[in-house]
GROMACS .gro file of C-alpha atoms in nm:
model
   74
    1UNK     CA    1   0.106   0.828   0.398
    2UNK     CA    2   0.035   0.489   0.247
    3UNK     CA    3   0.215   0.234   0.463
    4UNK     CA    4   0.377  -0.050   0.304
    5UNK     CA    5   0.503  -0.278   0.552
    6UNK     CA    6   0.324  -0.614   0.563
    7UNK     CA    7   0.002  -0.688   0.756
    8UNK     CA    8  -0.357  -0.602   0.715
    9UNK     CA    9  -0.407  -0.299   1.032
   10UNK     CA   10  -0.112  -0.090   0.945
   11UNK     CA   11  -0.296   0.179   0.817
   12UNK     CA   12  -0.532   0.161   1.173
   13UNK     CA   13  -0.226   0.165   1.381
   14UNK     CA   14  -0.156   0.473   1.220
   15UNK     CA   15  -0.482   0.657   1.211
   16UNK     CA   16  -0.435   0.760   1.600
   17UNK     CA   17  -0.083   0.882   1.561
   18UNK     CA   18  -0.088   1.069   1.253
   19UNK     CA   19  -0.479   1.181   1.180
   20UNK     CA   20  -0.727   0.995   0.930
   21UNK     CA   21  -0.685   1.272   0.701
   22UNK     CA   22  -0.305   1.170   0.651
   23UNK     CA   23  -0.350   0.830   0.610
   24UNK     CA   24  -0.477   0.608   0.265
   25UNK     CA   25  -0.435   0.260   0.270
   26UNK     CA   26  -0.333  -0.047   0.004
   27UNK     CA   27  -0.349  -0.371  -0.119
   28UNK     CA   28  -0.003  -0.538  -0.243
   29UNK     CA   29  -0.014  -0.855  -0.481
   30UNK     CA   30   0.327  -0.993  -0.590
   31UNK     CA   31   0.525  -1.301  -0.543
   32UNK     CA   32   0.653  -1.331  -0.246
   33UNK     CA   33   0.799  -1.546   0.074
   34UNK     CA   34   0.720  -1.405   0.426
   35UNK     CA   35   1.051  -1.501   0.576
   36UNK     CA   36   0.991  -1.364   0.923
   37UNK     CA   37   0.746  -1.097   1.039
   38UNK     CA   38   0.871  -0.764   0.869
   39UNK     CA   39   1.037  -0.976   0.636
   40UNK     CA   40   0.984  -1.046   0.280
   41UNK     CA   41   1.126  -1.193  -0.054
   42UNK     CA   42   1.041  -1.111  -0.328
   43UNK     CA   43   1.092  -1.446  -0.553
   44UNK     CA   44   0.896  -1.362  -0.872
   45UNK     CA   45   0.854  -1.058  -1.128
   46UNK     CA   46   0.478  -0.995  -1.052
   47UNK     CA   47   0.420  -0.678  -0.872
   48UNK     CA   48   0.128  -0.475  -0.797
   49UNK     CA   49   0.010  -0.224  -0.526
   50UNK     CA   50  -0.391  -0.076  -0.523
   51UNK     CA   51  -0.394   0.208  -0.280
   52UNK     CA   52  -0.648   0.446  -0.249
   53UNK     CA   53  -0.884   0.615   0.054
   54UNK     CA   54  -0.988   0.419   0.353
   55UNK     CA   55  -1.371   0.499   0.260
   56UNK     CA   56  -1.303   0.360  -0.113
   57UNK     CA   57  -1.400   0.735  -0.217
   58UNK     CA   58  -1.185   0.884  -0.519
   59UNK     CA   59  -0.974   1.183  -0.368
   60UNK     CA   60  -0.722   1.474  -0.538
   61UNK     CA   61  -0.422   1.342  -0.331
   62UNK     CA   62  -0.506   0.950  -0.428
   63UNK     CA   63  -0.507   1.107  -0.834
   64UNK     CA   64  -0.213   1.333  -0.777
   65UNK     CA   65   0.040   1.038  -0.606
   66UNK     CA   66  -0.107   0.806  -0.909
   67UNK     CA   67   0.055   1.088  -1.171
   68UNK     CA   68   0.369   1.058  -0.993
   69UNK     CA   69   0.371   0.662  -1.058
   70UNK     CA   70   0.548   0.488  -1.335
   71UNK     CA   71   0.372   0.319  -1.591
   72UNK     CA   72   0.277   0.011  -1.536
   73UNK     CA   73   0.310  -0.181  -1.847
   74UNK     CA   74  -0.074  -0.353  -1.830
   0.00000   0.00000   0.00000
C-alpha cells in the first residue's frame, strides 16, 4: 500500500495496522491548495509522486508498481 492522503505520518499510522512489509511510502509535489484537512485542489498542471521503501532500499514490488505507471512525459 502506498497511502496518498495528505500529511507526512500516514505511512506510520499504518505500519501497526497492516505490517511494515505491506507498507512503502511517498513524496507528492504538485500544485496545490490545502482547503481543509483531507482536502485538496489541485490548481496547476504539475504533478509528481516519488514512492518507494521506507528504508530508501530498491525492492521487486517498488520496480513492479513503477511498470504499471504511465509515462511520465520528463
Amino acid at each position: 500500500m502506498i497511502p496518498l492522503q495528505n500529511g507526512i505520518d500516514a505511512a506510520e499510522r499504518l505500519i501497526p495496522i497492516l505490517g511494515p512489509n505491506a507498507v512503502m511510502g511517498r513524496r507528492g509535489a504538485n500544485q496545490r491548495v490545502d482547503r481543509r484537512p483531507g482536502l485538496i485542489q489541485q490548481v496547476g498542471t504539475f504533478m509528481r509522486m516519488i514512492f518507494g521503501e521506507l528504508d530508501g532500499k530498491r525492492s521487486k514490488r517498488a520496480e513492479d508498481f513503477l511498470a504499471l505507471c504511465p509515462a511520465s512525459g520528463f
